[in-house]
Coordinates of C-alpha atoms and ligand atoms in Angstrom, one line a residue:
Q17 CA 64.7 232.1 334.9
R18 CA 64.0 232.8 331.3
I19 CA 64.4 230.2 328.6
G20 CA 65.1 231.5 325.1
V21 CA 64.7 229.7 321.8
P22 CA 66.4 231.4 318.8
R23 CA 65.8 230.7 315.1
E24 CA 68.3 228.2 313.8
I25 CA 70.7 230.0 311.4
F26 CA 72.5 227.0 309.8
P27 CA 71.6 227.1 306.1
G28 CA 68.5 225.0 305.3
E29 CA 67.9 224.0 309.0
K30 CA 64.2 223.9 309.5
R31 CA 64.0 222.5 313.0
I32 CA 63.4 224.5 316.2
A33 CA 64.4 223.5 319.8
T34 CA 60.9 223.9 321.3
V35 CA 57.3 223.7 320.2
P36 CA 54.1 225.3 321.6
D37 CA 52.9 222.2 323.6
V38 CA 56.3 222.0 325.3
V39 CA 56.3 225.8 326.0
E40 CA 53.2 225.3 328.1
K41 CA 55.0 222.6 330.1
L42 CA 58.2 224.7 330.6
I43 CA 56.0 227.5 332.0
K44 CA 54.4 225.0 334.4
L45 CA 57.9 224.2 335.7
G46 CA 58.1 227.9 336.6
F47 CA 60.1 229.3 333.7
T48 CA 59.3 232.2 331.4
V49 CA 59.9 231.5 327.7
T50 CA 60.9 233.7 324.8
V51 CA 60.9 232.6 321.2
E52 CA 62.6 234.6 318.4
S53 CA 60.0 235.8 315.9
T54 CA 59.5 233.4 312.9
A55 CA 61.8 230.8 314.5
G56 CA 59.2 228.0 314.2
E57 CA 57.9 228.9 310.8
A58 CA 59.9 226.4 308.8
A59 CA 58.6 223.7 311.1
N60 CA 55.0 224.9 310.8
F61 CA 54.8 226.6 314.2
S62 CA 53.7 230.2 314.0
D63 CA 54.5 233.1 316.4
D64 CA 50.8 233.1 317.3
A65 CA 50.9 229.4 318.3
Y66 CA 53.9 230.1 320.6
R67 CA 52.1 233.2 322.0
A68 CA 49.0 231.2 322.7
A69 CA 51.1 228.7 324.6
G70 CA 52.3 231.6 326.8
A71 CA 55.7 232.5 325.2
D72 CA 56.9 236.0 324.6
I73 CA 58.0 236.7 321.0
V74 CA 61.0 239.0 320.4
E75 CA 62.4 240.3 317.1
G76 CA 66.0 239.4 316.3
A77 CA 68.7 237.1 317.7
A78 CA 70.5 239.8 319.6
A79 CA 67.4 240.5 321.8
L80 CA 66.7 236.9 322.3
W81 CA 70.2 235.9 323.5
A82 CA 70.5 239.0 325.6
Q83 CA 67.5 238.3 327.7
S84 CA 67.8 234.5 328.1
D85 CA 69.3 232.7 331.1
I86 CA 69.0 229.4 329.3
V87 CA 69.1 229.0 325.6
L88 CA 67.7 225.9 323.8
K89 CA 69.1 225.2 320.4
V90 CA 69.4 222.4 317.8
R91 CA 72.6 223.0 315.9
P92 CA 75.9 224.0 317.7
P93 CA 76.1 227.8 317.9
S94 CA 78.1 229.8 315.5
A95 CA 80.9 232.2 316.7
E96 CA 78.4 235.1 316.2
E97 CA 75.8 233.3 318.4
V98 CA 78.4 232.6 321.1
A99 CA 79.3 236.3 321.1
L100 CA 75.6 237.1 321.8
M101 CA 75.4 234.8 324.7
R102 CA 75.1 236.1 328.2
E103 CA 78.0 235.7 330.6
G104 CA 77.1 233.0 333.1
G105 CA 74.2 231.7 331.0
T106 CA 73.3 228.1 330.2
L107 CA 73.1 226.5 326.7
I108 CA 71.5 223.2 325.8
S109 CA 72.1 222.1 322.3
F110 CA 73.9 219.6 320.0
I111 CA 77.6 220.5 320.4
W112 CA 79.8 217.5 319.3
P113 CA 82.8 218.7 321.4
A114 CA 85.3 216.3 319.8
Q115 CA 84.6 217.8 316.4
N116 CA 84.4 221.4 317.6
P117 CA 87.3 222.3 319.8
D118 CA 87.3 225.9 318.8
L119 CA 83.6 226.3 319.7
M120 CA 84.3 224.7 323.1
Q121 CA 87.1 227.3 323.8
Q122 CA 84.8 230.2 322.7
L123 CA 82.0 229.0 325.0
A124 CA 84.4 228.4 327.9
A125 CA 85.7 232.0 327.5
K126 CA 82.1 233.2 327.9
N127 CA 82.0 231.7 331.4
V128 CA 78.8 229.8 330.5
T129 CA 77.5 226.3 331.3
V130 CA 76.9 224.0 328.3
L131 CA 74.9 220.8 328.2
A132 CA 75.6 218.9 325.0
I133 CA 72.7 216.7 324.2
D134 CA 75.0 214.5 322.0
C135 CA 77.0 213.6 325.1
L136 CA 74.1 211.9 327.0
P137 CA 75.1 208.6 328.5
R138 CA 72.7 206.6 326.3
T139 CA 73.1 203.3 328.1
L140 CA 71.5 204.7 331.3
S141 CA 67.8 203.6 331.0
R142 CA 66.9 206.8 332.9
A143 CA 68.4 208.7 330.0
Q144 CA 66.2 207.2 327.2
K145 CA 63.5 209.9 327.5
M146 CA 66.2 212.6 326.8
D147 CA 67.9 210.7 324.0
A148 CA 67.7 213.1 321.1
L149 CA 70.2 211.1 319.0
T150 CA 67.8 208.2 319.0
S151 CA 64.7 210.4 318.2
M152 CA 66.5 212.2 315.4
A153 CA 67.9 208.9 314.0
G154 CA 64.4 207.5 314.1
V155 CA 63.0 210.4 312.1
S156 CA 65.9 210.2 309.6
G157 CA 65.4 206.5 309.0
Y158 CA 61.8 207.0 308.3
R159 CA 62.5 210.0 306.0
A160 CA 65.2 207.9 304.1
V161 CA 62.5 205.5 303.0
V162 CA 60.2 208.3 302.0
E163 CA 63.0 209.9 299.9
A164 CA 63.7 206.5 298.4
A165 CA 60.0 205.9 297.6
N166 CA 59.9 209.4 296.0
A167 CA 62.8 208.7 293.7
F168 CA 61.7 205.1 292.9
G169 CA 59.5 204.7 289.9
R170 CA 57.4 201.8 291.2
Y171 CA 55.2 200.7 294.0
F172 CA 56.8 199.3 297.2
N173 CA 54.0 196.7 297.8
G174 CA 53.1 193.9 295.4
Q175 CA 49.7 194.3 293.8
I176 CA 47.4 192.3 291.6
T177 CA 45.6 194.8 289.5
A178 CA 43.4 194.5 286.4
A179 CA 46.3 195.9 284.5
G180 CA 48.6 193.1 285.7
K181 CA 50.6 191.8 288.5
V182 CA 53.1 194.1 290.2
P183 CA 56.0 192.6 292.2
P184 CA 57.0 194.1 295.6
A185 CA 60.1 196.2 295.7
K186 CA 63.2 194.7 297.4
V187 CA 64.8 196.9 300.0
F188 CA 68.2 196.1 301.5
I189 CA 69.3 198.0 304.6
A190 CA 73.0 198.1 305.6
G191 CA 73.4 198.8 309.3
A192 CA 70.5 198.1 311.7
G193 CA 71.1 200.7 314.5
V194 CA 68.4 203.1 315.5
A195 CA 68.1 204.7 312.0
G196 CA 68.3 201.4 310.2
L197 CA 65.6 199.8 312.3
A198 CA 63.3 202.7 311.7
A199 CA 64.0 202.3 307.9
I200 CA 63.2 198.6 308.1
G201 CA 59.9 199.2 309.9
T202 CA 58.9 201.9 307.5
A203 CA 59.8 200.0 304.3
A204 CA 58.1 196.9 305.6
S205 CA 55.0 198.8 306.4
L206 CA 54.9 200.1 302.8
G207 CA 54.9 196.4 301.8
A208 CA 58.4 196.0 300.4
I209 CA 60.5 192.8 300.9
V210 CA 63.1 194.0 303.4
R211 CA 66.5 192.5 304.1
A212 CA 69.1 193.9 306.5
N213 CA 72.6 193.3 307.6
D214 CA 74.7 194.5 310.6
T215 CA 78.0 193.5 312.0
R216 CA 76.4 193.2 315.4
A217 CA 74.6 189.8 315.4
E218 CA 72.5 190.9 318.4
V219 CA 70.2 193.0 316.2
A220 CA 69.0 190.0 314.1
D221 CA 65.9 189.6 316.3
Q222 CA 65.0 193.2 316.2
V223 CA 65.2 193.1 312.4
K224 CA 62.8 190.2 312.3
S225 CA 60.4 191.8 314.7
L226 CA 60.1 194.8 312.4
G227 CA 59.3 192.6 309.4
G228 CA 62.7 192.3 307.9
E229 CA 65.0 189.3 307.1
F230 CA 68.5 189.4 308.7
V231 CA 71.2 188.5 306.1
K232 CA 74.4 187.1 307.6
V233 CA 77.9 187.6 306.3
D234 CA 79.5 184.2 305.8
Y235 CA 82.4 184.8 308.2
E236 CA 82.5 184.3 312.0
E237 CA 83.4 187.6 313.7
E238 CA 81.4 189.5 316.3
G239 CA 81.0 193.2 315.5
S240 CA 80.2 194.6 318.9
G241 CA 82.9 197.0 320.3
G242 CA 82.3 198.8 323.5
G243 CA 78.8 200.0 324.8
G244 CA 76.8 198.2 322.1
Y245 CA 78.6 200.1 319.3
A246 CA 80.3 198.7 316.2
K247 CA 84.0 198.3 315.7
V248 CA 86.2 198.2 312.5
M249 CA 86.0 194.6 311.1
S250 CA 89.0 192.4 310.0
E251 CA 90.1 192.4 306.3
G252 CA 88.7 188.8 306.0
F253 CA 85.3 189.8 307.3
Q254 CA 85.2 192.9 305.0
A255 CA 86.0 190.7 301.9
A256 CA 83.2 188.3 302.8
Q257 CA 80.8 191.2 303.5
R258 CA 81.6 192.7 300.1
K259 CA 80.8 189.4 298.4
M260 CA 77.4 189.3 300.1
Y261 CA 76.6 193.0 299.5
A262 CA 77.5 192.5 295.8
E263 CA 74.8 189.8 295.6
Q264 CA 72.3 191.9 297.4
A265 CA 73.0 195.0 295.2
K266 CA 72.2 193.0 292.0
D267 CA 68.9 191.9 293.5
A268 CA 67.7 195.0 295.4
D269 CA 65.7 197.9 294.0
I270 CA 66.5 200.1 296.9
I271 CA 69.5 200.2 299.3
I272 CA 69.6 202.3 302.4
T273 CA 72.9 202.5 304.2
T274 CA 73.2 203.6 307.8
A275 CA 76.5 202.0 309.0
L276 CA 78.7 204.0 311.3
I277 CA 81.5 203.3 313.7
P278 CA 82.0 205.9 316.5
G279 CA 85.0 208.1 315.9
K280 CA 85.9 206.5 312.6
P281 CA 85.0 207.2 309.0
A282 CA 81.9 205.4 307.7
P283 CA 82.8 201.9 306.3
K284 CA 82.7 201.8 302.5
L285 CA 80.2 199.0 301.9
I286 CA 78.8 199.8 298.4
T287 CA 81.4 200.0 295.7
A288 CA 81.1 201.8 292.3
E289 CA 81.0 198.3 290.8
M290 CA 78.0 197.3 292.9
V291 CA 76.2 200.5 291.9
Q292 CA 76.8 199.6 288.3
S293 CA 75.4 196.1 288.8
M294 CA 72.0 197.5 290.1
K295 CA 69.0 197.7 287.9
P296 CA 68.3 201.1 286.2
G297 CA 65.9 203.1 288.3
S298 CA 67.2 201.7 291.5
V299 CA 67.8 204.0 294.5
I300 CA 70.4 204.3 297.1
V301 CA 69.9 206.5 300.2
D302 CA 73.3 206.9 302.0
M303 CA 72.6 208.1 305.5
A304 CA 76.4 208.1 306.4
G305 CA 77.2 211.1 304.0
E306 CA 78.4 213.3 306.8
Q307 CA 81.0 210.7 307.9
G308 CA 82.2 210.2 304.3
G309 CA 79.4 207.9 303.1
N310 CA 78.9 204.1 302.9
C311 CA 78.8 204.2 299.1
E312 CA 81.8 205.2 297.0
L313 CA 79.7 207.3 294.7
T314 CA 77.8 209.3 297.3
V315 CA 78.0 213.1 297.1
P316 CA 77.2 214.3 300.6
G317 CA 74.2 216.7 300.7
E318 CA 73.1 215.9 297.2
A319 CA 71.1 213.5 295.0
V320 CA 73.0 212.3 292.0
V321 CA 72.4 209.8 289.2
R322 CA 75.2 207.3 288.5
H323 CA 74.9 204.3 286.2
G324 CA 71.1 204.9 286.1
V325 CA 70.9 204.7 289.9
T326 CA 69.8 207.6 292.0
I327 CA 72.1 208.1 295.0
I328 CA 70.8 210.3 297.7
G329 CA 73.3 211.6 300.2
Y330 CA 71.2 214.2 302.0
T331 CA 72.7 215.1 305.4
D332 CA 69.5 216.9 306.7
L333 CA 67.0 214.1 306.8
A334 CA 65.6 215.0 310.2
S335 CA 65.2 218.6 309.2
R336 CA 63.2 217.5 306.1
L337 CA 60.6 216.3 308.6
A338 CA 60.9 219.4 310.7
K339 CA 57.6 219.4 312.5
Q340 CA 58.0 215.8 313.7
S341 CA 61.7 216.1 314.6
S342 CA 61.2 219.5 316.4
T343 CA 58.4 218.0 318.4
L344 CA 60.5 215.0 319.5
Y345 CA 63.6 217.1 320.1
A346 CA 61.6 219.6 322.2
T347 CA 60.2 216.7 324.3
N348 CA 63.7 215.3 324.9
L349 CA 64.8 218.8 326.1
L350 CA 61.7 219.1 328.3
R351 CA 62.5 215.8 330.0
L352 CA 66.1 217.1 330.5
T353 CA 64.7 220.4 331.9
E354 CA 62.6 218.4 334.3
E355 CA 65.7 216.6 335.6
L356 CA 67.4 220.0 336.0
C357 CA 64.5 221.6 337.8
K358 CA 63.3 219.0 340.3
A359 CA 61.9 221.7 342.6
K360 CA 59.7 223.0 339.7
D361 CA 60.7 226.5 340.7
G362 CA 61.8 227.8 337.4
H363 CA 65.5 227.4 338.2
V364 CA 68.0 225.1 336.7
V365 CA 70.4 223.2 339.0
V366 CA 73.3 221.3 337.2
N367 CA 74.0 218.5 339.6
M368 CA 77.4 217.0 338.7
E369 CA 76.7 214.0 341.0
D370 CA 74.0 212.8 338.7
D371 CA 75.4 210.4 336.1
A372 CA 73.2 211.5 333.2
I373 CA 73.7 215.3 333.9
R374 CA 77.4 214.8 334.5
G375 CA 77.7 213.1 331.1
L376 CA 75.9 215.9 329.3
T377 CA 77.7 218.8 331.0
V378 CA 80.7 219.7 328.7
I379 CA 81.3 223.1 330.3
K380 CA 80.4 224.1 333.8
D381 CA 80.7 227.9 334.7
G382 CA 83.5 228.4 332.1
A383 CA 85.5 225.2 332.9
I384 CA 85.6 222.5 330.3
T385 CA 84.3 219.3 331.9
W386 CA 84.4 217.1 328.8
P387 CA 85.0 214.3 328.4
A388 CA 83.1 213.0 331.4
P389 CA 84.6 210.1 333.4
P390 CA 83.3 206.7 332.6
L391 CA 79.9 205.8 334.1
K392 CA 80.0 204.3 337.6
T393 CA 76.8 202.4 337.0
A394 CA 77.3 201.1 333.5
Ligands
NAD1 P1 75.3 204.1 314.7 O1 74.5 205.2 314.1 O2 76.6 204.4 315.4 O3 75.6 202.9 313.6 C1 74.5 202.4 312.9 C2 74.7 200.9 312.7 O4 75.7 200.6 311.8 C3 75.0 200.1 314.0 O5 74.0 199.2 314.3 C4 76.4 199.4 313.6 O6 76.5 198.2 314.2 C5 76.3 199.3 312.1 N1 77.5 199.1 311.4 C6 78.8 199.6 311.7 N2 79.7 199.1 310.8 C7 79.0 198.3 310.0 C8 79.4 197.5 308.9 N3 80.7 197.5 308.5 N4 78.5 196.7 308.3 C9 77.2 196.7 308.7 N5 76.8 197.5 309.7 C10 77.7 198.2 310.4 O7 74.4 203.3 315.8 P2 73.2 203.7 316.7 O8 72.0 203.7 315.8 O9 73.5 205.0 317.4 O10 73.1 202.6 317.7 C11 74.3 202.0 318.1 C12 74.1 201.2 319.4 O11 73.7 202.1 320.5 C13 73.0 200.1 319.3 O12 73.5 199.0 320.0 C14 71.9 200.8 320.0 O13 71.0 199.8 320.5 C15 72.6 201.5 321.1 N6 71.8 202.5 321.7 C16 71.5 202.3 323.0 C17 70.6 203.2 323.6 C18 70.4 202.9 325.1 O14 71.0 202.1 325.7 N7 69.4 203.6 325.6 C19 70.1 204.2 323.0 C20 70.4 204.4 321.6 C21 71.3 203.5 321.0

């Protein structure tokens, strides 16, 4: 079968769903691979690099989609892309079925099979190698610190120089999931004093092991909902949390917020008043912009200055490190393709008896199979 990789058409999207090193491995599994001309350019992968890895290069999306049995993508396809898709073909991509019911209907009408990488059952340890949400969150957390450092007018690390003593920057991280932990590790490695908070007490040890200090809210309530994910906290907890965050905001030079609750708007943790209390030149990076933001003053997708504080609400942090995120994403998809092609004969078999594959498969031969039943083994 032929695997095709189109150029991402979402405005500003720089990632691509495969990279030359992975093309070689897909070919070893027995597939032929086509890449749309210039599709890798924004991530620093040239047509020549894909050719050298054994891929065919075609001009234009129409030709790419027409000849591909299996299409690998990053962003959910547009209506135009769905129209180009081959009847009976297979698509592997981020889909977000709950947020995109129309797209699901369009795809089903095409009689295709769709594997949504965002629907991977992440609690299966076997699924970790395919967990693109984790790899993209890791890249984003790193990039959030790089963005903060770029907008911040001082060093992160303390220094004693001939020109005087420089104090280390203080970084406060709200939410210590995958992205928050990556941000903690990155900020600590630059030499900042890092503090972090999460409603799930279980992350305290991970915060410490990455060089951060866990700051507790003075209120007894466990924040774990189902499957290791957060829940909405009580009014009492939220009031106590606001008090603690107000103290941290006055002290911090940089705040990075990553707090999300599955299926709910992002909790508002940083009020306008807290922003106002920060030192001029401070920076907030709000990673929850797409879900409404953790800070009241965030403008999703933009960097703005409010009360002398730069508030960065970029929603494309992984794309801003396109070579790295494309490489990790491509590797996640390679691991998935290996699971789908155990015979190494260049043919994909979607085995609905396999927990991980069942979870990912949101449309099978035109029939919507999302949401998957709960895991038997979880
Ligand atoms: P996420 O992006 O959904 O949320 C980010 C963080 O925000 C979470 O740690 C959450 O607890 C925190 N948060 C929510 N509300 C908050 C509030 N009001 N104040 C402070 N913090 C708040 O989370 P994620 O990064 O996708 O990870 C969520 C969970 O999934 C974690 O337990 C993680 O370990 C788990 N996970 C498991 C696997 C696996 O089992 N293989 C893989 C990836 C993630």
